[in-house]
Amino acid sequence: MQKELNKKYNPAEFEDKLYSEWQEKGYFSPSGDKTKPSFSIVMPPPNITGQLHMGHALDNTMQDILTRYKRMCGFNSLWLPGTDHASIATEARIVEAMKKEGVTKDDIGREGFLERAWDWNRVYGGRIIEQLKKIGSSCDWSRTRFTLDEGCSAAVREVFINLYEKELIYRGIRIINWCPHCLTSISDTEVEYEDRAGSFWHIKYPLTDGSGFVYLATTRPETMLGDTAVAVNPKDERYKNLIGKTVTLPLVGRIIPIVADDYVEPEFGTGVVKITPAHDPNDFEVGTRHNLPLENMMTDDAKITDNYPKYAGMDRYEARKAIIKDLEDGGFLVKTEPHEHNVGTCYRCDTTIEPRASLQWFVKMEPLAKPAIEAVKSGDIRFIPERFEKNYLHWMENIRDWCISRQLWWGHRIPAFYCDECEELLVTKEENPTCKCCGKPMRQDPDTLDTWFSSALWPFSTLGWPNKTEDMESFYPTSVLVTAYDIITFWVSRMIFSGLEYTRKKPFSDVLIHGLIRDSQGRKMSKSLGNGIDPLEIIESYGADALRFALTTGNSPGNDMRFFTERVESSRNFANKLWNAARFIMMNIDETASSDSIETASLEDEDKWLLSLYNRLITEVRDNIDRYELGIAVSKLYDFIWDIFCDWYIELVKGRLIDKASKTNMSAQNTLTYVMSNTLKLLHPFMPFITEEIWQTLPHKGESIMISDFPVGNKELDFPHQEENMRVIIDAVRAIRNHRAEMNVPPSRKAKIYIKTDKTEFFTGKEHFFVRLASATQVELADKVFDDNSIQIITDSAEIYIPMSDIIDTAAEKQRLTKELEDTEREIERAQSKLDNADFIGRAPEKVVNAERDKVNRFGIIRDKVKEAIQKLQ
RNA sequence: GUGGGUGUAGCUCAGUCGGUUAGAGCACUUGCUUGACAUGCAAGGGGUCGUUGGUUCAAGUCCAUUCAUCCACACCA
């Protein structure tokens, strides 16, 4: 034997060791065999700010299962890892850290800041990669990428310039979401809305001609400083005469027009709206239609500008109070009522965002969205589960232009240059361009790009695009993208339109969506709640295999899952079971036992039965994984290994194994070894470590289970007759155990059994099973009626008599038999009513009809025998 | 407001193309120092598949209705 398994299953002893062995041997890299089909996954790059959390653990476990499976199936397989610079999140963390040192961005300047950021990446970017290795991720680390590395940056510049030339990127003044804390614009997807209690302030603006007032209401009175009009609906009879007049803005004194616009709903509020084009997206639209000036009344950090000396420097909420007070004092405040409304907040820092007109770069979305919608509608790109297509399509179909410029330093700098002399704008790959008209050096745009701009290119920028690389050739489009549903709009949709636009190909064929891992009460795991469970701690206590198994079992695509430590425990117990089964095998086989083939000619029925079930398992597991039904695949493996292999097969053959002299000893050894070894292969994608450790210990050919061939279904291992035979035997054993348990007969109390059956061929030579598994002392087969003085156990294939009349309670036995008779009759009735139905006979498939006939027959036999048994008792 | 999910055993969840008597883990009851494993073995109890209707030979599964619950998107100043 190669080596022995430790008596105790202790994953910590071998998981890290095996991982480094795999890595050293280069198993994680693609085979490079071009004659084989390719399989590729790009890993959703974790942020360099991050620690591995349960979501990562699930996401990467799923990717690892698929990759290991495909690799074993012979595919030229690549799982490409990497990290994301996470522009805004990382910058915020660094600024925070600097604050503790009393340093600001301005103190150290752009260069100094970027130095710190790269240092940060060196420290924390590597950390998460080490954590990913802990869960067994078999990705090709030699291809590890970073969204801000040389290649990704080149791809970003290429795309930016290309889109600019196609006029799909433009620079302009639009309303954007401004975070006054992060001091940058953010995109619509990065805004989160929450309900907040607020007020509705009703105020009146005097008409300039002194003929009265217009009454309106607002939730943000401080923005009145930026009002450049008041609007009414053109169809609103009440206000028709006001259109074209002007009002004088209270507190400010500015004279502003009353305009007519359909946007105003007469039914809502007073039907009059104050228009603040620089601070509200809808007002901005109205302003554009009516050529209204933009009056920006706030600074970057949401304070009132110097244009309004009375309020200058006040924070927006302070200013609100002051303005309300002044309005009240001036008699302009009519009333205040409570009002709940949705407030947009920054997804990174939770600060209330400020809609703000600002000069930014945008991607024109409509032309890009069209093909992206088509690709999904046509089925070229498939979501699993399908329902997420709707989410995606809904978002794509209502998409607005994407604000991509950020007032941050950590990220891809926008490759646009300005000449301060002649206002020339140049978008170029050059690093220090000069102005075309005046020859002077140009100034680069200080802004960087939205972090998702580079993530959108991830499936191909990581493979070497825009260069025509071998990796692009072999692995693009990628096979499947695995991610959680909360990131479909942020990322998946942007990869789809980017891939289609720049590479003219879809970035991936399948999008496998999983849910979130919640805590045991169903809450999202979050830092603020402190309810997160650290996957690394779980691995330490239970092993990575147990964690992976727990995350996969009972999980189905798209659905959230609660995390219970008990579940990990039961997964660990399963690993322990497998470990001990392997130990048992090791103790009972010789060196000649073989794992790579099986000679079926000399096998016993129970061996063939096991092989037949194992063979079916192969097809089912393959089928389930191919359909991304990982949870189903894994539970089939669990059932087979625990119930079939351990609880039945091993128990069935113990006798043959112990008796080394028996003629059937060797065939039991071979079957055990063969099925165990190959079942390990089926399980390997799910539990890579324990399967490798055991496989290495068993007789095997080849270096590693990781690079062995995934089993293929084999017709020669189908043994329907033996399956039926063993079913009959197992049924009989169960029936005996059941009766004995119900009558509280301890296993130590052995008894003789007599079997009366038509199917003697099923029972002949199987007597020893009853001795071993059903507490029998002696088994007698005979086609005769046995003494009344015994209990009678009835299955569809036999009547079993156990002479124990002295210990049974006749009344209880009669009651039990009566209940059994009733149950049986109910089942017969149910099946018979189907068979009596001409439609059923006519329309149901023959197989189904025969199954029902068979049922009636089987239960009919049982019924008659039970009846007989009851009579005998009387 | 629009769209979507979920509702199955005490708890957490599976349930593939509509087709045997609806499953698992945990929990529970009973028995077992059976030579791999008490992280175990055997036996068992526990379900009107949220409600009501419909389609079908056949519904946990498909359709409609309604209740509960969760989420996404969009928002009226």
GROMACS .gro file of N, CA and C (backbone and C1' of nucleotides) in nm, chain A residues 8 217 265 268 273 282 342 387 394 400 554 556 562 564 570 572-573 576-577 580-581 583-584 624 627 629 638 642 647 651 654 737-738 741 827 837 839-840 843 845 855 859, chain B residues 2-6 11-17 19-22 24-26 30-32 34-37 39-44 56-57 70-77:
model
  420
    8LYS      N    1  -0.800   0.923   1.236
    8LYS     CA    2  -0.898   1.029   1.250
    8LYS      C    3  -0.899   1.117   1.126
  217ALA      N    4  -4.514   7.349  -0.329
  217ALA     CA    5  -4.462   7.272  -0.217
  217ALA      C    6  -4.332   7.205  -0.257
  265GLU      N    7  -4.768   6.759  -1.299
  265GLU     CA    8  -4.897   6.693  -1.287
  265GLU      C    9  -4.992   6.780  -1.207
  268PHE      N   10  -5.114   6.667  -0.855
  268PHE     CA   11  -5.025   6.651  -0.741
  268PHE      C   12  -4.995   6.786  -0.676
  273VAL      N   13  -4.478   7.381  -0.968
  273VAL     CA   14  -4.350   7.324  -0.928
  273VAL      C   15  -4.241   7.428  -0.941
  282ASN      N   16  -3.530   6.597  -1.304
  282ASN     CA   17  -3.649   6.635  -1.382
  282ASN      C   18  -3.647   6.783  -1.416
  342ASN      N   19  -3.825   5.900  -0.076
  342ASN     CA   20  -3.707   5.819  -0.100
  342ASN      C   21  -3.586   5.908  -0.120
  387ARG      N   22  -3.528   3.329  -1.509
  387ARG     CA   23  -3.604   3.447  -1.469
  387ARG      C   24  -3.521   3.574  -1.461
  394HIS      N   25  -3.523   4.430  -1.847
  394HIS     CA   26  -3.591   4.548  -1.796
  394HIS      C   27  -3.493   4.663  -1.778
  400ARG      N   28  -3.021   5.448  -1.919
  400ARG     CA   29  -2.985   5.587  -1.949
  400ARG      C   30  -2.835   5.596  -1.968
  554GLY      N   31  -2.832   2.149  -0.111
  554GLY     CA   32  -2.957   2.220  -0.083
  554GLY      C   33  -2.959   2.362  -0.134
  556SER      N   34  -2.988   2.604  -0.468
  556SER     CA   35  -3.030   2.596  -0.607
  556SER      C   36  -3.010   2.733  -0.670
  562ARG      N   37  -2.958   3.029   0.382
  562ARG     CA   38  -2.916   3.065   0.517
  562ARG      C   39  -2.799   2.977   0.558
  564PHE      N   40  -2.598   2.778   0.827
  564PHE     CA   41  -2.604   2.715   0.959
  564PHE      C   42  -2.477   2.636   0.983
  570SER      N   43  -2.274   1.860   0.957
  570SER     CA   44  -2.322   1.736   0.895
  570SER      C   45  -2.242   1.706   0.768
  572ARG      N   46  -1.925   1.776   0.744
  572ARG     CA   47  -1.801   1.720   0.798
  572ARG      C   48  -1.824   1.573   0.836
  573ASN      N   49  -1.940   1.544   0.889
  573ASN     CA   50  -1.972   1.406   0.924
  573ASN      C   51  -1.972   1.316   0.801
  576ASN      N   52  -1.624   1.249   0.714
  576ASN     CA   53  -1.575   1.151   0.811
  576ASN      C   54  -1.620   1.010   0.774
  577LYS      N   55  -1.744   1.002   0.729
  577LYS     CA   56  -1.800   0.873   0.687
  577LYS      C   57  -1.719   0.816   0.570
  580ASN      N   58  -1.379   0.698   0.678
  580ASN     CA   59  -1.380   0.571   0.748
  580ASN      C   60  -1.411   0.454   0.656
  581ALA      N   61  -1.495   0.481   0.555
  581ALA     CA   62  -1.522   0.376   0.458
  581ALA      C   63  -1.391   0.341   0.387
  583ARG      N   64  -1.091   0.380   0.505
  583ARG     CA   65  -1.006   0.308   0.600
  583ARG      C   66  -1.045   0.161   0.605
  584PHE      N   67  -1.174   0.139   0.607
  584PHE     CA   68  -1.222   0.001   0.610
  584PHE      C   69  -1.174  -0.076   0.487
  624ASN      N   70  -2.660   1.630  -1.422
  624ASN     CA   71  -2.693   1.738  -1.330
  624ASN      C   72  -2.589   1.850  -1.336
  627ARG      N   73  -2.621   2.063  -1.631
  627ARG     CA   74  -2.735   2.156  -1.624
  627ARG      C   75  -2.723   2.251  -1.505
  629GLU      N   76  -2.709   2.188  -1.204
  629GLU     CA   77  -2.785   2.147  -1.086
  629GLU      C   78  -2.690   2.086  -0.984
  638TYR      N   79  -2.412   1.201  -0.211
  638TYR     CA   80  -2.426   1.178  -0.068
  638TYR      C   81  -2.505   1.050  -0.042
  642TRP      N   82  -2.334   0.719   0.124
  642TRP     CA   83  -2.372   0.686   0.261
  642TRP      C   84  -2.465   0.565   0.267
  647ASP      N   85  -2.384   0.181   0.399
  647ASP     CA   86  -2.478   0.112   0.485
  647ASP      C   87  -2.525  -0.022   0.429
  651GLU      N   88  -2.180  -0.362   0.432
  651GLU     CA   89  -2.236  -0.459   0.526
  651GLU      C   90  -2.262  -0.594   0.458
  654LYS      N   91  -1.912  -0.783   0.410
  654LYS     CA   92  -1.819  -0.799   0.521
  654LYS      C   93  -1.778  -0.945   0.539
  737ARG      N   94  -3.626  -0.640   1.008
  737ARG     CA   95  -3.576  -0.545   1.109
  737ARG      C   96  -3.690  -0.462   1.166
  738ASN      N   97  -3.775  -0.417   1.075
  738ASN     CA   98  -3.889  -0.336   1.113
  738ASN      C   99  -3.976  -0.408   1.216
  741ALA      N  100  -3.800  -0.452   1.547
  741ALA     CA  101  -3.792  -0.327   1.622
  741ALA      C  102  -3.925  -0.293   1.685
  827GLU      N  103  -5.372   0.161  -0.127
  827GLU     CA  104  -5.283   0.176  -0.243
  827GLU      C  105  -5.338   0.104  -0.365
  837ASN      N  106  -5.978   0.375  -1.548
  837ASN     CA  107  -6.005   0.493  -1.628
  837ASN      C  108  -5.955   0.468  -1.770
  839ASP      N  109  -5.934   0.662  -2.014
  839ASP     CA  110  -5.847   0.771  -2.061
  839ASP      C  111  -5.703   0.747  -2.019
  840PHE      N  112  -5.692   0.698  -1.894
  840PHE     CA  113  -5.557   0.673  -1.844
  840PHE      C  114  -5.489   0.566  -1.928
  843ARG      N  115  -5.421   0.718  -2.279
  843ARG     CA  116  -5.335   0.834  -2.302
  843ARG      C  117  -5.201   0.834  -2.229
  845PRO      N  118  -4.843   0.714  -2.101
  845PRO     CA  119  -4.741   0.629  -2.163
  845PRO      C  120  -4.749   0.485  -2.111
  855LYS      N  121  -4.800  -0.247  -0.980
  855LYS     CA  122  -4.829  -0.209  -0.842
  855LYS      C  123  -4.950  -0.286  -0.790
  859PHE      N  124  -4.915  -0.536  -0.475
  859PHE     CA  125  -4.992  -0.511  -0.354
  859PHE      C  126  -5.103  -0.613  -0.335
  876U        P  127  -4.903   4.891  -1.096
  876U      O5'  128  -4.764   4.859  -1.166
  876U      C5'  129  -4.739   4.900  -1.300
  876U      C4'  130  -4.601   4.855  -1.343
  876U      C3'  131  -4.570   4.708  -1.322
  876U      O3'  132  -4.624   4.625  -1.424
  876U      C1'  133  -4.392   4.834  -1.239
  877G        P  134  -4.664   4.476  -1.388
  877G      O5'  135  -4.522   4.409  -1.366
  877G      C5'  136  -4.435   4.389  -1.478
  877G      C4'  137  -4.300   4.343  -1.430
  877G      C3'  138  -4.298   4.213  -1.351
  877G      O3'  139  -4.310   4.099  -1.433
  877G      C1'  140  -4.165   4.371  -1.241
  878G        P  141  -4.380   3.968  -1.369
  878G      O5'  142  -4.269   3.918  -1.266
  878G      C5'  143  -4.145   3.868  -1.315
  878G      C4'  144  -4.047   3.851  -1.202
  878G      C3'  145  -4.083   3.747  -1.097
  878G      O3'  146  -4.068   3.615  -1.141
  878G      C1'  147  -3.998   3.939  -0.991
  879G        P  148  -4.150   3.500  -1.069
  879G      O5'  149  -4.069   3.481  -0.933
  879G      C5'  150  -3.933   3.442  -0.937
  879G      C4'  151  -3.874   3.450  -0.799
  879G      C3'  152  -3.937   3.358  -0.696
  879G      O3'  153  -3.889   3.226  -0.710
  879G      C1'  154  -3.909   3.571  -0.601
  880U        P  155  -3.990   3.106  -0.691
  880U      O5'  156  -4.007   3.104  -0.532
  880U      C5'  157  -3.892   3.088  -0.449
  880U      C4'  158  -3.928   3.123  -0.307
  880U      C3'  159  -4.048   3.049  -0.251
  880U      O3'  160  -4.013   2.920  -0.208
  880U      C1'  161  -4.068   3.278  -0.200
  885C        P  162  -4.167   2.525   1.168
  885C      O5'  163  -4.009   2.528   1.180
  885C      C5'  164  -3.945   2.619   1.271
  885C      C4'  165  -3.795   2.610   1.252
  885C      C3'  166  -3.749   2.632   1.109
  885C      O3'  167  -3.731   2.770   1.081
  885C      C1'  168  -3.650   2.435   1.194
  886U        P  169  -3.744   2.824   0.933
  886U      O5'  170  -3.618   2.756   0.862
  886U      C5'  171  -3.486   2.807   0.886
  886U      C4'  172  -3.387   2.732   0.801
  886U      C3'  173  -3.420   2.728   0.652
  886U      O3'  174  -3.383   2.849   0.588
  886U      C1'  175  -3.355   2.511   0.724
  887C        P  176  -3.450   2.888   0.452
  887C      O5'  177  -3.388   2.775   0.360
  887C      C5'  178  -3.462   2.719   0.255
  887C      C4'  179  -3.395   2.591   0.216
  887C      C3'  180  -3.442   2.532   0.084
  887C      O3'  181  -3.372   2.595  -0.022
  887C      C1'  182  -3.434   2.361   0.248
  888A        P  183  -3.429   2.591  -0.168
  888A      O5'  184  -3.373   2.449  -0.210
  888A      C5'  185  -3.463   2.352  -0.254
  888A      C4'  186  -3.386   2.227  -0.286
  888A      C3'  187  -3.446   2.150  -0.403
  888A      O3'  188  -3.391   2.193  -0.524
  888A      C1'  189  -3.431   2.008  -0.216
  889G        P  190  -3.487   2.242  -0.640
  889G      O5'  191  -3.579   2.115  -0.661
  889G      C5'  192  -3.521   1.991  -0.704
  889G      C4'  193  -3.623   1.882  -0.692
  889G      C3'  194  -3.756   1.909  -0.762
  889G      O3'  195  -3.747   1.881  -0.900
  889G      C1'  196  -3.797   1.830  -0.544
  890U        P  197  -3.848   1.950  -0.998
  890U      O5'  198  -3.778   1.937  -1.139
  890U      C5'  199  -3.689   2.042  -1.184
  890U      C4'  200  -3.604   1.987  -1.297
  890U      C3'  201  -3.680   1.896  -1.394
  890U      O3'  202  -3.630   1.917  -1.526
  890U      C1'  203  -3.499   1.778  -1.300
  891C        P  204  -3.698   2.022  -1.620
  891C      O5'  205  -3.812   1.937  -1.690
  891C      C5'  206  -3.895   1.997  -1.788
  891C      C4'  207  -3.992   1.895  -1.841
  891C      C3'  208  -4.082   1.830  -1.734
  891C      O3'  209  -4.215   1.831  -1.783
  891C      C1'  210  -3.979   1.663  -1.868
  893G        P  211  -4.354   1.450  -1.282
  893G      O5'  212  -4.439   1.315  -1.285
  893G      C5'  213  -4.549   1.300  -1.197
  893G      C4'  214  -4.587   1.155  -1.191
  893G      C3'  215  -4.468   1.060  -1.202
  893G      O3'  216  -4.492   0.950  -1.117
  893G      C1'  217  -4.621   1.017  -1.378
  894U        P  218  -4.423   0.936  -0.983
  894U      O5'  219  -4.510   0.814  -0.940
  894U      C5'  220  -4.533   0.784  -0.805
  894U      C4'  221  -4.595   0.651  -0.805
  894U      C3'  222  -4.610   0.596  -0.664
  894U      O3'  223  -4.731   0.524  -0.656
  894U      C1'  224  -4.463   0.457  -0.791
  895U        P  225  -4.852   0.589  -0.594
  895U      O5'  226  -4.789   0.630  -0.454
  895U      C5'  227  -4.863   0.719  -0.369
  895U      C4'  228  -4.805   0.712  -0.232
  895U      C3'  229  -4.663   0.771  -0.218
  895U      O3'  230  -4.659   0.848  -0.099
  895U      C1'  231  -4.671   0.552  -0.129
  896A        P  232  -4.672   0.998  -0.094
  896A      O5'  233  -4.521   1.045  -0.101
  896A      C5'  234  -4.450   1.046  -0.224
  896A      C4'  235  -4.356   1.163  -0.226
  896A      C3'  236  -4.272   1.178  -0.100
  896A      O3'  237  -4.154   1.101  -0.113
  896A      C1'  238  -4.367   1.387  -0.159
  898A        P  239  -3.584   1.105   0.372
  898A      O5'  240  -3.465   1.210   0.363
  898A      C5'  241  -3.354   1.185   0.276
  898A      C4'  242  -3.261   1.302   0.278
  898A      C3'  243  -3.220   1.348   0.416
  898A      O3'  244  -3.112   1.269   0.464
  898A      C1'  245  -3.285   1.535   0.287
  899G        P  246  -3.093   1.249   0.615
  899G      O5'  247  -3.035   1.390   0.660
  899G      C5'  248  -2.904   1.432   0.619
  899G      C4'  249  -2.881   1.572   0.668
  899G      C3'  250  -2.909   1.593   0.816
  899G      O3'  251  -2.796   1.557   0.894
  899G      C1'  252  -3.016   1.762   0.693
  900C        P  253  -2.816   1.490   1.033
  900C      O5'  254  -2.876   1.610   1.119
  900C      C5'  255  -2.795   1.722   1.151
  900C      C4'  256  -2.879   1.833   1.210
  900C      C3'  257  -2.962   1.794   1.333
  900C      O3'  258  -2.885   1.794   1.452
  900C      C1'  259  -3.096   1.918   1.183
  904U        P  260  -3.714   0.781   2.431
  904U      O5'  261  -3.709   0.640   2.357
  904U      C5'  262  -3.820   0.552   2.366
  904U      C4'  263  -3.795   0.430   2.281
  904U      C3'  264  -3.660   0.363   2.299
  904U      O3'  265  -3.656   0.281   2.415
  904U      C1'  266  -3.704   0.382   2.069
  905G        P  267  -3.515   0.264   2.493
  905G      O5'  268  -3.437   0.162   2.399
  905G      C5'  269  -3.489   0.030   2.382
  905G      C4'  270  -3.417  -0.037   2.268
  905G      C3'  271  -3.266  -0.043   2.276
  905G      O3'  272  -3.220  -0.141   2.366
  905G      C1'  273  -3.327   0.020   2.059
  906C        P  274  -3.078  -0.121   2.434
  906C      O5'  275  -2.976  -0.134   2.312
  906C      C5'  276  -2.951  -0.261   2.254
  906C      C4'  277  -2.860  -0.247   2.134
  906C      C3'  278  -2.715  -0.214   2.166
  906C      O3'  279  -2.645  -0.328   2.207
  906C      C1'  280  -2.788  -0.088   1.980
  908U        P  281  -2.124  -0.286   1.959
  908U      O5'  282  -2.197  -0.414   1.896
  908U      C5'  283  -2.131  -0.538   1.883
  908U      C4'  284  -2.122  -0.576   1.737
  908U      C3'  285  -2.040  -0.479   1.652
  908U      O3'  286  -1.906  -0.526   1.645
  908U      C1'  287  -2.253  -0.524   1.550
  909G        P  288  -1.782  -0.441   1.685
  909G      O5'  289  -1.733  -0.405   1.538
  909G      C5'  290  -1.658  -0.289   1.517
  909G      C4'  291  -1.527  -0.327   1.455
  909G      C3'  292  -1.543  -0.391   1.317
  909G      O3'  293  -1.428  -0.351   1.242
  909G      C1'  294  -1.431  -0.540   1.458
  910A        P  295  -1.447  -0.320   1.094
  910A      O5'  296  -1.421  -0.164   1.112
  910A      C5'  297  -1.290  -0.111   1.101
  910A      C4'  298  -1.302   0.035   1.071
  910A      C3'  299  -1.402   0.110   1.159
  910A      O3'  300  -1.341   0.149   1.281
  910A      C1'  301  -1.444   0.162   0.932
  911C        P  302  -1.429   0.167   1.411
  911C      O5'  303  -1.508   0.301   1.382
  911C      C5'  304  -1.435   0.425   1.373
  911C      C4'  305  -1.526   0.530   1.316
  911C      C3'  306  -1.654   0.556   1.395
  911C      O3'  307  -1.631   0.645   1.501
  911C      C1'  308  -1.702   0.542   1.163
  913U        P  309  -1.935   1.137   1.831
  913U      O5'  310  -1.964   1.168   1.678
  913U      C5'  311  -2.069   1.261   1.637
  913U      C4'  312  -2.068   1.259   1.486
  913U      C3'  313  -2.042   1.118   1.435
  913U      O3'  314  -2.149   1.055   1.367
  913U      C1'  315  -1.868   1.269   1.365
  914G        P  316  -2.239   1.069   1.258
  914G      O5'  317  -2.246   0.920   1.202
  914G      C5'  318  -2.127   0.850   1.168
  914G      C4'  319  -2.130   0.709   1.222
  914G      C3'  320  -2.259   0.632   1.206
  914G      O3'  321  -2.281   0.592   1.075
  914G      C1'  322  -2.171   0.588   1.419
  915C        P  323  -2.427   0.579   1.015
  915C      O5'  324  -2.475   0.444   1.083
  915C      C5'  325  -2.415   0.321   1.048
  915C      C4'  326  -2.484   0.209   1.119
  915C      C3'  327  -2.635   0.207   1.105
  915C      O3'  328  -2.677   0.154   0.981
  915C      C1'  329  -2.578   0.173   1.330
  916A        P  330  -2.812   0.206   0.915
  916A      O5'  331  -2.920   0.131   1.005
  916A      C5'  332  -2.929  -0.010   1.002
  916A      C4'  333  -3.030  -0.055   1.102
  916A      C3'  334  -3.168   0.010   1.090
  916A      O3'  335  -3.244  -0.049   0.987
  916A      C1'  336  -3.101   0.013   1.315
  917A        P  337  -3.347   0.038   0.905
  917A      O5'  338  -3.464   0.058   1.012
  917A      C5'  339  -3.544  -0.054   1.049
  917A      C4'  340  -3.632  -0.016   1.164
  917A      C3'  341  -3.725   0.102   1.141
  917A      O3'  342  -3.839   0.067   1.065
  917A      C1'  343  -3.622   0.124   1.351
  918G        P  344  -3.907   0.177   0.974
  918G      O5'  345  -3.968   0.281   1.082
  918G      C5'  346  -4.074   0.240   1.165
  918G      C4'  347  -4.097   0.339   1.275
  918G      C3'  348  -4.157   0.472   1.236
  918G      O3'  349  -4.296   0.459   1.212
  918G      C1'  350  -3.987   0.506   1.397
  930U        P  351  -5.931   1.965  -1.992
  930U      O5'  352  -5.813   1.866  -1.957
  930U      C5'  353  -5.699   1.859  -2.041
  930U      C4'  354  -5.596   1.768  -1.978
  930U      C3'  355  -5.649   1.632  -1.934
  930U      O3'  356  -5.655   1.541  -2.042
  930U      C1'  357  -5.514   1.727  -1.762
  931C        P  358  -5.779   1.441  -2.049
  931C      O5'  359  -5.755   1.342  -1.927
  931C      C5'  360  -5.857   1.252  -1.887
  931C      C4'  361  -5.800   1.150  -1.792
  931C      C3'  362  -5.717   1.206  -1.678
  931C      O3'  363  -5.798   1.247  -1.571
  931C      C1'  364  -5.600   1.027  -1.780
  944C        P  365  -4.138   4.136   0.489
  944C      O5'  366  -4.027   4.105   0.378
  944C      C5'  367  -3.914   4.024   0.409
  944C      C4'  368  -3.847   3.978   0.283
  944C      C3'  369  -3.799   4.088   0.190
  944C      O3'  370  -3.678   4.146   0.232
  944C      C1'  371  -3.908   3.921   0.064
  945C        P  372  -3.646   4.298   0.191
  945C      O5'  373  -3.609   4.284   0.036
  945C      C5'  374  -3.494   4.212  -0.004
  945C      C4'  375  -3.495   4.189  -0.154
  945C      C3'  376  -3.488   4.314  -0.240
  945C      O3'  377  -3.358   4.367  -0.245
  945C      C1'  378  -3.645   4.163  -0.331
  946A        P  379  -3.337   4.522  -0.281
  946A      O5'  380  -3.360   4.523  -0.439
  946A      C5'  381  -3.268   4.455  -0.525
  946A      C4'  382  -3.320   4.459  -0.666
  946A      C3'  383  -3.346   4.598  -0.721
  946A      O3'  384  -3.228   4.657  -0.769
  946A      C1'  385  -3.533   4.461  -0.767
  947C        P  386  -3.209   4.815  -0.756
  947C      O5'  387  -3.310   4.872  -0.866
  947C      C5'  388  -3.284   4.852  -1.004
  947C      C4'  389  -3.405   4.886  -1.085
  947C      C3'  390  -3.455   5.029  -1.072
  947C      O3'  391  -3.379   5.120  -1.148
  947C      C1'  392  -3.638   4.883  -1.056
  948A        P  393  -3.361   5.268  -1.093
  948A      O5'  394  -3.507   5.328  -1.109
  948A      C5'  395  -3.559   5.350  -1.241
  948A      C4'  396  -3.704   5.386  -1.233
  948A      C3'  397  -3.736   5.514  -1.155
  948A      O3'  398  -3.708   5.630  -1.231
  948A      C1'  399  -3.887   5.345  -1.093
  949C        P  400  -3.607   5.738  -1.169
  949C      O5'  401  -3.699   5.857  -1.122
  949C      C5'  402  -3.752   5.862  -0.992
  949C      C4'  403  -3.901   5.864  -1.000
  949C      C3'  404  -3.962   5.959  -0.899
  949C      O3'  405  -3.975   6.090  -0.956
  949C      C1'  406  -4.055   5.746  -0.869
  950C        P  407  -3.892   6.209  -0.880
  950C      O5'  408  -4.015   6.278  -0.816
  950C      C5'  409  -4.136   6.270  -0.886
  950C      C4'  410  -4.240   6.347  -0.817
  950C      C3'  411  -4.255   6.327  -0.667
  950C      O3'  412  -4.159   6.401  -0.594
  950C      C1'  413  -4.468   6.323  -0.773
  951A        P  414  -4.144   6.388  -0.436
  951A      O5'  415  -4.113   6.538  -0.393
  951A      C5'  416  -4.191   6.641  -0.450
  951A      C4'  417  -4.103   6.720  -0.539
  951A      C3'  418  -4.081   6.860  -0.483
  951A      O3'  419  -3.944   6.890  -0.486
  951A      C1'  420  -4.206   6.864  -0.691
   0.00000   0.00000   0.00000
